[in-house]
Amino acid sequence: MRRGETLLGLLGAAALMAAALLAPWLKFILTVALAKGIAVIGILLLLRAGQVSFGHALYVAMGAYTVAFLAPAMPDAAVLLPAGAAIATLTGLLIGLFVSRYREIFFGMLNLALSMVVYSLLEKLYDLTKGTDGIRVELPRFFGMALDRPGFEWAMFATALVLALAAGAFARLYLDSPMGQALSAIKTRETRLEFMGISARRVLLAAYVLSALLGGVAGAIIGMTTRHVTPLLAYWTASGELVFIAILGGAGSVLGPFLGAVTFELVRIYAGAAVADAWQMILGGVLLAVILFAPGGLWGMIAGLLRRRAGAAS
Amino acid sequence: MAEWFGDNSGLLGLALLDGLASAGLIFLVAVGLNLVFGVLRIINVAHGSLYAIGAYAAASVGIFFASAGLPAWASLPALVVAAALVGGILGPLIERLVLRRIYGQEEVLQLLVTFALFMILEDVQKLIWGVQPVQHDLAMRLLGTYDVPFAGDVVPFTAYQLFVLPGVALVVLVGLAWFLRRTLTGRVIVAVTTDREAATAMGIDARRVFLLTFTFGAMLAALGGALSSPTGAIVPGIGAQTIVLSFAVVATAGLGQTEGAALTALMIGLGRSIAVYFEPELEVVVPYIIMVAVLLVRPQGLFGSTVARRI
């Protein structure tokens, strides 16, 4: 299964590359989808511990706003991307120290509350953030190269693809490591973990900080790709989307988030515009349906199909 | 300090009265959330949507009553009618169709299911009432204003916010305490809250209690929304604000604490309204500062008790 996952991941990356080459207008959507997938990997880590955060868009917004604030001074993706990730990680550490004491509903709602606070601050501190108008980001350089717009978009797409593969591989290794195993133990019975001398709080904190880092990376990519950063990035609907993608894609594999994100973004481009007023309703409906009837998500369905194939062949 | 109070007594008076009124509303919503959690062991994220729908429905019923030629005083019962309708229809619908399927499941899944409901209801509001602000303040204008003497100043304040909102909250607080302690149905609810298995073994139909409690909680949320509707315009997004705010109250008070929730609602309501008058940028942040400060010191909430850990 592990080798199959790697193979499928590389195949998926090649397919995305081919799609972007054949239809260049797709690469913008795919870049954003890959970025969201990276953020959802963070959600996946927390889900492994049985915790769900309704506020992780906060870290995406942190990454994006870092890009927006720093871009005039240091307009290079090689600086902006790590800076966005670093600021988000620091914020995640600070908030994580607090929220890692809580579980389940408290964990979810405290994250929601904190992201709403940041959203309102981004919206209200007009002098600093230009409020709901948001901040425009000038086209940055890419590792010292001054690229034109299509060139830079290609560079961002490639960056997102490479980072997505890296995030997926890293998450796989992390979940298989003792730290990852301890995460699952938080879900099953935390007290037993503590009897073994392992601090559940630290295990969750480590995963939380990682998820903030991944959110920051995603935010920095989104900030440089859309080049317009608004408070909506931190709104609860954005956090809801991340959770939605995680469940839609399936929490059983590190490929799930990307499967979910690409499906989500493609459907949103076509269906979302047609039913803008009912978009959240459709998301909620699908979320309900997946939870009640297909708990494995898209990945679960595909894995089921593959297994049946393998069973029929042997 | 004394001088500052002298200079700002008018504003402070307004802030206190405003805080009292908004505390009443927050309490109504929070106590419903609390009650549902106590019995069903589910924190209903869609509770805030029920508040919003209650507000919209109250405006609609009010406008309908007015256009049907009913006298102006009918706008007050219209609020209660709207709340009862919303809670009475949506409550059983949600419990029967959705929640019933997930009792006893993982907590994450329960949380996600109510979150999905929240997303759905949020757009249902937009589809029915649009995204433009909705306003119908007949009930508030009807009662006029009342001059409140405060520290040598006179503060004119609407009688609706001064008497109706805190009054209803007080009636609900006392009524709920009486209902839960003195009536058979109330005691059955308490029994299921304390020990579901033992209660079921005594012949209590837990499923019926779930349905009843959820409907009652939904009505309280809708009542909070309905009562809030005359005091200002109803805009999209109040559902999200309300659930987070009332969760802040419940978490600060400690899960399952009714009287504690009342005190905490008062604290958070006052804190927020003082911020509105003196540091408006901080308004949204104040409740969470209070919550985070309390939870840092007492993770189980102000009035909550610690639970023994399962091994």
XYZ file of C-alpha atoms in Angstrom:
625
model
C 0.000 0.000 0.000
C 2.822 2.403 0.910
C 4.579 1.848 -2.400
C 1.268 2.176 -4.194
C 0.739 5.511 -2.480
C 4.111 6.859 -3.645
C 3.450 5.649 -7.167
C -0.033 7.171 -7.228
C 1.370 10.427 -5.830
C 3.984 10.693 -8.588
C 1.406 9.705 -11.205
C -0.943 12.390 -9.848
C 1.834 15.002 -9.994
C 2.613 14.023 -13.592
C -1.073 14.226 -14.472
C -1.355 17.708 -12.961
C 1.774 18.782 -14.871
C 0.311 17.438 -18.113
C -3.020 19.147 -17.429
C -1.277 22.474 -16.808
C 0.796 22.108 -19.999
C -2.198 21.171 -22.149
C -4.465 23.834 -20.679
C -2.333 26.704 -19.361
C -5.384 28.503 -17.901
C -5.701 25.588 -15.480
C -2.379 26.249 -13.807
C -3.699 29.135 -11.695
C -6.505 26.953 -10.294
C -4.147 24.019 -9.820
C -1.568 26.158 -7.992
C -4.222 27.331 -5.526
C -5.539 23.763 -5.197
C -2.062 22.396 -4.451
C -1.496 25.152 -1.896
C -4.777 24.318 -0.167
C -3.818 20.652 -0.274
C -0.607 21.522 1.592
C -2.644 23.321 4.270
C -5.039 20.370 4.476
C -2.084 18.037 5.175
C -1.854 19.999 8.430
C -5.551 19.362 9.134
C -4.905 15.679 8.410
C -2.175 15.520 11.052
C -4.588 16.940 13.641
C -7.398 14.632 12.500
C -5.063 11.723 13.175
C -5.194 12.797 16.811
C -8.992 12.999 16.612
C -8.921 16.796 16.733
C -10.483 19.143 14.228
C -9.638 22.832 13.954
C -12.254 25.252 12.635
C -9.713 28.043 12.516
C -6.770 26.946 10.436
C -7.400 29.535 7.740
C -5.756 31.803 10.300
C -2.345 30.383 9.358
C -3.053 30.593 5.644
C -3.904 34.275 6.185
C -0.713 34.738 8.233
C 1.398 33.405 5.358
C -0.435 35.509 2.787
C -0.331 38.730 4.821
C 3.376 38.245 5.530
C 3.876 38.132 1.768
C 1.740 41.255 1.319
C 3.589 43.228 4.008
C 7.091 42.144 3.007
C 6.710 42.236 -0.772
C 7.400 45.993 -1.196
C 10.669 45.697 0.768
C 11.902 42.282 -0.401
C 10.136 41.303 -3.608
C 11.568 37.817 -4.069
C 9.683 34.539 -3.692
C 12.836 33.000 -2.189
C 12.451 35.377 0.784
C 8.670 35.705 0.933
C 7.864 31.997 1.044
C 10.108 31.121 3.998
C 9.111 34.346 5.758
C 5.415 33.541 5.454
C 6.021 30.023 6.712
C 8.142 31.306 9.611
C 5.586 33.885 10.807
C 2.785 31.308 10.616
C 4.906 28.784 12.514
C 5.671 31.278 15.274
C 1.996 32.201 15.576
C 1.163 28.502 15.613
C 3.627 27.886 18.416
C 2.187 30.728 20.477
C -1.442 29.682 19.967
C -0.533 26.001 20.104
C 0.901 26.368 23.599
C -2.589 27.441 24.636
C -4.908 25.250 22.551
C -2.899 22.020 22.905
C -4.313 21.808 26.436
C -7.773 21.272 25.005
C -9.467 18.480 23.116
C -12.356 17.980 20.783
C -15.021 20.671 20.951
C -12.837 23.042 22.969
C -9.945 22.581 20.572
C -12.159 23.191 17.554
C -13.993 26.182 18.937
C -10.955 27.912 20.475
C -9.304 27.774 17.076
C -12.466 29.172 15.522
C -12.627 31.986 18.092
C -8.980 32.957 17.614
C -9.293 32.986 13.831
C -12.393 35.194 14.116
C -10.418 37.602 16.292
C -7.650 37.789 13.694
C -10.238 38.183 10.928
C -11.863 41.149 12.659
C -8.498 42.733 13.394
C -7.469 42.388 9.742
C -10.774 43.951 8.781
C -10.822 46.770 11.340
C -7.204 47.969 11.451
C -7.652 49.800 8.153
C -4.471 51.870 8.345
C -2.368 48.750 8.515
C -4.250 46.216 6.409
C -6.485 48.382 4.164
C -9.466 46.523 5.648
C -11.739 44.530 3.369
C -10.134 46.154 0.283
C -7.117 43.990 0.935
C -3.552 44.517 -0.247
C -2.293 44.109 -3.792
C 1.000 42.255 -4.160
C 3.371 43.383 -6.935
C 4.886 40.632 -9.079
C 7.883 39.387 -7.033
C 11.139 38.054 -8.472
C 11.839 34.332 -8.376
C 15.253 33.544 -6.878
C 16.676 36.756 -8.288
C 15.114 36.262 -11.716
C 12.717 38.955 -12.886
C 10.081 36.862 -14.672
C 7.101 38.073 -16.667
C 3.614 37.167 -15.438
C 3.184 33.793 -17.190
C 6.755 32.891 -16.287
C 6.202 33.665 -12.642
C 2.924 31.740 -12.618
C 4.734 28.716 -14.023
C 7.387 29.102 -11.364
C 4.727 29.221 -8.641
C 2.975 26.188 -10.075
C 6.219 24.224 -10.089
C 7.019 25.400 -6.549
C 3.575 24.373 -5.329
C 3.896 20.964 -6.997
C 7.325 20.291 -5.505
C 6.262 21.488 -2.064
C 3.070 19.419 -2.249
C 5.088 16.278 -2.980
C 7.475 17.178 -0.184
C 4.633 17.837 2.265
C 2.954 14.580 1.361
C 6.162 12.568 1.723
C 6.968 14.310 4.980
C 3.495 13.676 6.407
C 3.776 9.991 5.469
C 7.125 9.696 7.274
C 5.859 11.687 10.235
C 2.722 9.594 10.670
C 4.792 6.398 10.522
C 7.291 7.751 13.070
C 6.784 7.350 16.837
C 5.483 10.941 16.973
C 2.824 10.035 14.430
C 1.911 6.841 16.266
C 1.553 8.859 19.461
C -0.865 11.142 17.614
C -3.177 8.219 16.898
C -2.888 7.250 20.555
C -4.323 10.635 21.552
C -7.382 9.677 19.575
C -7.807 6.219 21.063
C -6.978 6.814 24.728
C -4.776 9.637 25.794
C -4.284 8.524 29.395
C -2.557 5.352 28.268
C -0.091 7.455 26.294
C 0.734 9.399 29.432
C 1.200 6.168 31.383
C 3.991 5.389 28.946
C 5.702 8.613 29.947
C 4.824 10.548 26.803
C 3.359 14.014 27.121
C 0.192 14.093 25.014
C 0.290 17.860 25.071
C 3.719 17.965 23.465
C 2.763 15.414 20.841
C -0.279 17.477 19.894
C 1.711 20.721 20.064
C 4.316 19.376 17.636
C 1.597 18.391 15.170
C -0.126 21.723 15.672
C 3.009 23.743 14.937
C 3.643 21.617 11.849
C 0.090 22.249 10.690
C 0.621 25.991 11.183
C 3.838 25.782 9.137
C 2.023 23.991 6.325
C -0.769 26.589 6.506
C 1.820 29.369 6.249
C 3.455 27.784 3.203
C 0.024 27.465 1.589
C -0.810 31.077 2.434
C 2.456 32.395 0.993
C 1.861 30.490 -2.269
C -1.735 31.717 -2.456
C -0.644 35.281 -1.690
C 1.938 35.291 -4.483
C -0.359 33.513 -6.952
C -3.563 35.510 -6.493
C -1.491 38.621 -5.665
C -4.408 40.101 -3.763
C -4.661 39.421 -0.036
C -7.924 40.096 1.847
C -9.214 39.318 5.371
C -11.575 36.729 3.835
C -8.594 34.356 3.821
C -9.003 34.115 7.621
C -12.813 33.959 7.700
C -14.485 30.865 9.154
C -15.743 29.796 5.733
C -12.117 29.449 4.605
C -11.359 27.280 7.650
C -14.500 25.294 6.918
C -13.240 24.694 3.391
C -10.003 23.202 4.682
C -11.888 20.792 6.946
C -14.267 20.047 4.088
C -11.397 19.193 1.725
C -9.822 16.931 4.335
C -13.031 14.930 4.760
C -13.890 14.946 1.048
C -10.444 13.707 0.058
C -10.345 11.168 2.866
C -8.208 11.163 5.985
C -6.798 7.702 5.299
C -3.959 8.769 3.019
C -1.638 11.733 2.499
C -2.917 11.816 -1.091
C -6.447 12.520 0.153
C -5.880 16.253 0.754
C -4.621 16.831 -2.795
C -7.313 14.682 -4.339
C -9.869 16.624 -2.330
C -8.331 20.042 -3.040
C -8.090 19.582 -6.819
C -11.652 18.224 -7.012
C -12.884 21.019 -4.768
C -11.245 23.839 -6.731
C -12.312 22.487 -10.115
C -15.916 22.039 -8.991
C -15.872 25.473 -7.413
C -14.685 27.171 -10.590
C -17.521 25.674 -12.600
C -20.355 25.103 -10.135
C -19.428 27.696 -7.525
C -19.979 30.614 -9.885
C -23.343 29.271 -11.011
C -24.706 28.820 -7.508
C -22.724 31.399 -5.535
C -25.586 31.894 -3.067
C -25.981 28.208 -2.324
C -22.298 27.290 -2.358
C -21.899 26.772 1.401
C -25.134 24.792 1.354
C -23.783 22.414 -1.270
C -20.522 22.059 0.651
C -22.450 21.295 3.838
C -24.667 18.803 2.044
C -21.726 16.968 0.514
C -19.905 17.012 3.862
C -22.943 15.424 5.538
C -23.266 12.842 2.790
C -19.569 11.899 2.930
C -19.604 11.560 6.723
C -22.814 9.537 6.819
C -22.377 7.383 3.725
C -18.728 7.396 2.549
C -16.518 7.919 5.592
C -13.329 7.151 3.625
C -13.812 10.108 1.279
C -12.653 10.106 -2.351
C -9.442 8.302 -1.428
C -11.441 5.612 0.346
C -13.523 5.049 -2.785
C -10.468 4.851 -5.050
C -8.602 2.575 -2.649
C -11.690 0.351 -2.478
C -11.825 0.135 -6.270
C -8.103 -0.639 -6.546
C -8.373 -3.332 -3.908
C -11.290 -4.950 -5.721
C -9.262 -4.864 -8.947
C -6.303 -6.469 -7.226
C -8.615 -9.066 -5.697
C -10.154 -9.883 -9.104
C -6.736 -10.155 -10.798
C -5.203 -12.593 -8.318
C -9.991 57.837 38.167
C -12.880 59.580 39.971
C -12.575 62.434 37.506
C -12.686 60.021 34.559
C -15.882 58.491 35.932
C -17.373 61.960 36.333
C -16.557 62.901 32.754
C -17.773 59.655 31.273
C -20.707 58.815 33.522
C -23.212 59.213 30.693
C -21.304 56.910 28.376
C -20.624 54.444 31.146
C -24.311 54.379 32.025
C -25.215 53.644 28.426
C -22.546 50.964 28.288
C -23.889 49.271 31.420
C -27.484 49.275 30.167
C -26.429 48.074 26.723
C -24.342 45.370 28.321
C -27.274 44.217 30.422
C -29.496 43.942 27.347
C -26.940 42.067 25.256
C -26.086 39.812 28.210
C -29.746 38.802 28.301
C -29.618 37.734 24.656
C -26.286 35.944 24.961
C -27.590 34.070 27.985
C -30.663 32.795 26.130
C -28.525 31.333 23.364
C -25.780 30.007 25.624
C -28.183 28.289 28.000
C -29.813 26.449 25.089
C -26.412 25.324 23.816
C -25.554 24.169 27.320
C -28.779 22.239 27.829
C -28.433 20.405 24.516
C -24.835 19.549 25.314
C -25.790 18.251 28.756
C -28.308 15.768 27.374
C -27.064 14.894 23.872
C -23.328 15.362 24.593
C -23.103 17.223 21.303
C -22.045 20.841 20.957
C -24.357 22.015 18.245
C -22.411 24.378 15.980
C -25.652 25.059 14.084
C -27.083 26.637 17.249
C -25.940 30.047 15.986
C -27.833 29.518 12.733
C -31.015 28.875 14.709
C -30.449 32.232 16.401
C -30.039 33.951 13.028
C -33.066 32.217 11.535
C -35.070 33.163 14.638
C -34.118 36.801 14.055
C -35.032 36.746 10.365
C -38.275 34.879 11.018
C -39.259 37.370 13.729
C -38.793 40.249 11.302
C -40.856 38.415 8.683
C -43.654 37.513 11.100
C -43.639 41.089 12.421
C -43.947 42.505 8.905
C -46.676 39.977 8.098
C -48.647 40.877 11.245
C -48.339 44.578 10.454
C -49.485 44.104 6.861
C -52.387 41.923 8.036
C -53.661 44.982 9.892
C -53.062 43.669 13.392
C -52.565 46.340 16.069
C -49.038 47.473 16.913
C -48.911 45.607 20.236
C -49.117 42.341 18.295
C -45.485 42.887 17.307
C -44.421 41.668 20.760
C -46.139 38.254 20.685
C -45.015 38.022 17.048
C -41.447 37.617 18.327
C -42.391 34.663 20.504
C -44.526 33.087 17.775
C -41.603 33.278 15.348
C -39.208 31.699 17.845
C -41.633 28.878 18.641
C -42.171 28.213 14.937
C -38.466 28.113 14.085
C -37.532 25.955 17.067
C -40.596 23.740 16.724
C -40.029 23.009 13.039
C -36.239 23.004 12.629
C -35.474 21.403 15.994
C -37.236 18.045 15.468
C -36.231 18.044 11.793
C -32.514 18.310 12.607
C -32.678 15.867 15.506
C -34.672 13.217 13.657
C -33.009 13.422 10.257
C -29.389 14.058 11.157
C -28.343 13.920 14.790
C -30.122 10.627 15.437
C -27.722 8.953 13.009
C -24.582 10.008 14.834
C -25.276 9.415 18.543
C -22.444 7.406 20.011
C -20.117 8.145 17.101
C -16.698 9.748 17.414
C -16.842 13.282 18.763
C -14.996 14.670 15.735
C -17.699 13.318 13.459
C -20.481 14.790 15.577
C -18.718 18.126 15.483
C -18.296 17.926 11.714
C -21.934 16.985 11.206
C -23.238 19.993 13.130
C -20.694 22.135 11.288
C -22.087 20.840 7.988
C -25.592 21.742 9.196
C -24.305 25.189 10.059
C -22.938 25.656 6.519
C -26.253 24.543 5.029
C -28.408 26.761 7.260
C -26.151 29.754 6.621
C -27.057 29.644 2.916
C -30.699 28.815 3.610
C -30.866 32.233 5.295
C -29.301 33.923 2.289
C -31.683 32.161 -0.102
C -34.787 33.114 1.882
C -33.942 36.572 3.184
C -31.197 37.733 0.808
C -27.967 39.430 1.790
C -29.379 42.917 2.338
C -29.865 43.944 5.985
C -33.389 43.177 7.219
C -34.983 45.494 9.749
C -38.292 45.587 11.600
C -38.147 47.498 14.876
C -41.847 48.083 15.538
C -41.677 46.194 18.836
C -38.910 48.458 20.110
C -40.494 51.718 18.933
C -43.796 50.638 20.443
C -42.448 50.714 23.990
C -40.705 54.061 23.590
C -37.779 55.234 25.675
C -37.253 55.628 29.356
C -35.011 58.183 31.069
C -32.617 56.416 33.385
C -31.027 58.624 36.046
C -27.353 57.767 36.275
C -24.683 59.501 38.414
C -26.348 62.886 38.131
C -26.966 62.416 34.412
C -30.082 61.298 32.625
C -29.618 58.556 30.043
C -32.507 58.015 27.635
C -32.743 54.309 26.821
C -35.272 52.186 24.959
C -37.673 50.496 27.330
C -37.502 47.366 25.187
C -33.796 46.858 25.843
C -34.108 48.048 29.419
C -36.990 45.819 30.561
C -37.912 43.197 27.959
C -34.498 41.691 27.188
C -33.124 41.304 30.742
C -36.659 40.463 31.926
C -37.080 37.556 29.524
C -33.597 36.296 30.369
C -34.441 36.388 34.063
C -37.751 34.590 33.500
C -35.969 31.896 31.479
C -33.277 31.517 34.150
C -35.768 31.138 37.011
C -38.239 29.156 34.924
C -35.563 26.740 33.773
C -34.288 26.185 37.312
C -37.865 25.494 38.449
C -38.600 23.289 35.440
C -35.471 21.169 35.846
C -35.850 20.734 39.611
C -39.588 20.637 40.244
C -41.323 19.040 37.252
C -41.266 15.417 36.180
C -40.094 16.164 32.623
C -37.372 18.405 33.999
C -36.165 15.742 36.390
C -36.138 13.198 33.602
C -33.884 15.534 31.622
C -31.571 15.953 34.617
C -31.523 12.177 35.060
C -30.467 11.599 31.446
C -27.836 14.328 31.768
C -26.316 12.764 34.860
C -26.314 9.124 33.790
C -27.879 8.112 30.541
C -27.513 4.396 31.102
C -29.006 4.349 34.574
C -31.857 6.578 33.423
C -32.623 4.260 30.493
C -32.533 1.279 32.855
C -35.202 3.009 34.969
C -37.486 3.017 31.956
C -36.838 6.516 30.656
C -37.091 6.790 26.883
C -33.789 8.583 26.247
C -34.547 9.142 22.563
C -37.707 11.059 23.409
C -35.760 13.146 25.920
C -33.159 13.900 23.242
C -35.838 15.095 20.837
C -37.545 17.176 23.505
C -34.351 18.775 24.768
C -33.018 19.549 21.315
C -36.305 21.183 20.296
C -36.358 23.192 23.505
C -32.736 24.295 22.984
C -33.503 25.274 19.398
C -36.451 27.351 20.619
C -34.228 29.167 23.111
C -31.724 29.994 20.358
C -34.513 31.196 18.066
C -36.012 33.210 20.937
C -32.679 34.946 21.468
C -32.559 35.788 17.779
C -36.190 36.893 17.661
C -35.765 39.198 20.655
C -32.619 40.694 19.133
C -34.302 41.460 15.811
C -36.051 44.734 16.794
C -32.828 46.218 18.181
C -30.998 46.495 14.884
C -30.542 45.340 11.330
C -30.091 41.608 10.741
C -27.144 40.897 8.452
C -25.565 37.679 7.124
C -22.835 36.388 9.403
C -24.593 36.859 12.760
C -24.950 33.091 13.006
C -21.179 32.580 13.095
C -20.711 35.429 15.548
C -23.405 34.093 17.837
C -22.203 30.516 18.028
C -18.666 31.601 18.809
C -19.852 34.105 21.382
C -22.228 31.719 23.121
C -19.596 29.001 23.061
C -17.262 31.495 24.719
C -19.875 31.968 27.454
C -20.432 28.238 27.928
C -16.701 27.485 27.976
C -15.935 30.335 30.368
C -18.717 29.289 32.731
C -17.919 25.587 32.499
C -19.966 23.101 30.485
C -23.343 22.302 32.011
C -23.608 25.309 34.342
C -26.920 27.203 33.972
C -26.557 29.836 36.692
C -22.860 30.150 35.937
C -23.728 30.807 32.301
C -25.982 33.673 33.408
C -23.189 35.335 35.387
C -20.670 34.796 32.610
C -23.071 36.166 30.005
C -23.400 39.266 32.156
C -19.623 39.589 32.426
C -19.036 39.142 28.702
C -22.012 41.319 27.730
C -20.791 44.168 29.939
C -17.196 43.773 28.811
C -18.256 43.958 25.208
C -20.497 46.984 25.560
C -17.899 48.904 27.564
C -15.472 48.184 24.728
C -18.033 49.449 22.186
C -18.206 52.841 23.910
C -14.560 53.292 24.835
C -12.402 51.198 22.468
C -14.638 50.151 19.544
C -11.823 48.264 17.776
C -11.634 45.883 20.708
C -15.337 44.989 20.746
C -14.998 41.648 18.975
C -11.873 40.716 20.880
C -13.076 41.320 24.445
C -15.172 38.144 24.895
C -12.261 35.985 23.772
C -9.773 37.802 25.954
C -12.074 37.064 28.893
C -12.464 33.438 27.792
C -8.756 32.845 27.214
C -7.838 34.519 30.496
C -10.298 32.344 32.432
C -9.347 29.125 30.653
C -5.645 29.721 31.252
C -6.267 29.804 34.993
C -9.204 27.392 35.200
C -9.323 25.022 32.214
C -12.682 23.607 33.400
C -14.288 27.074 33.414
C -15.268 29.385 36.241
C -18.005 27.177 37.683
C -17.189 23.820 36.115
C -15.843 20.882 38.040
C -13.024 18.646 36.864
C -13.936 15.274 35.419
C -12.079 12.116 36.338
C -10.106 10.774 33.395
C -10.963 7.439 31.868
C -8.186 4.931 31.471
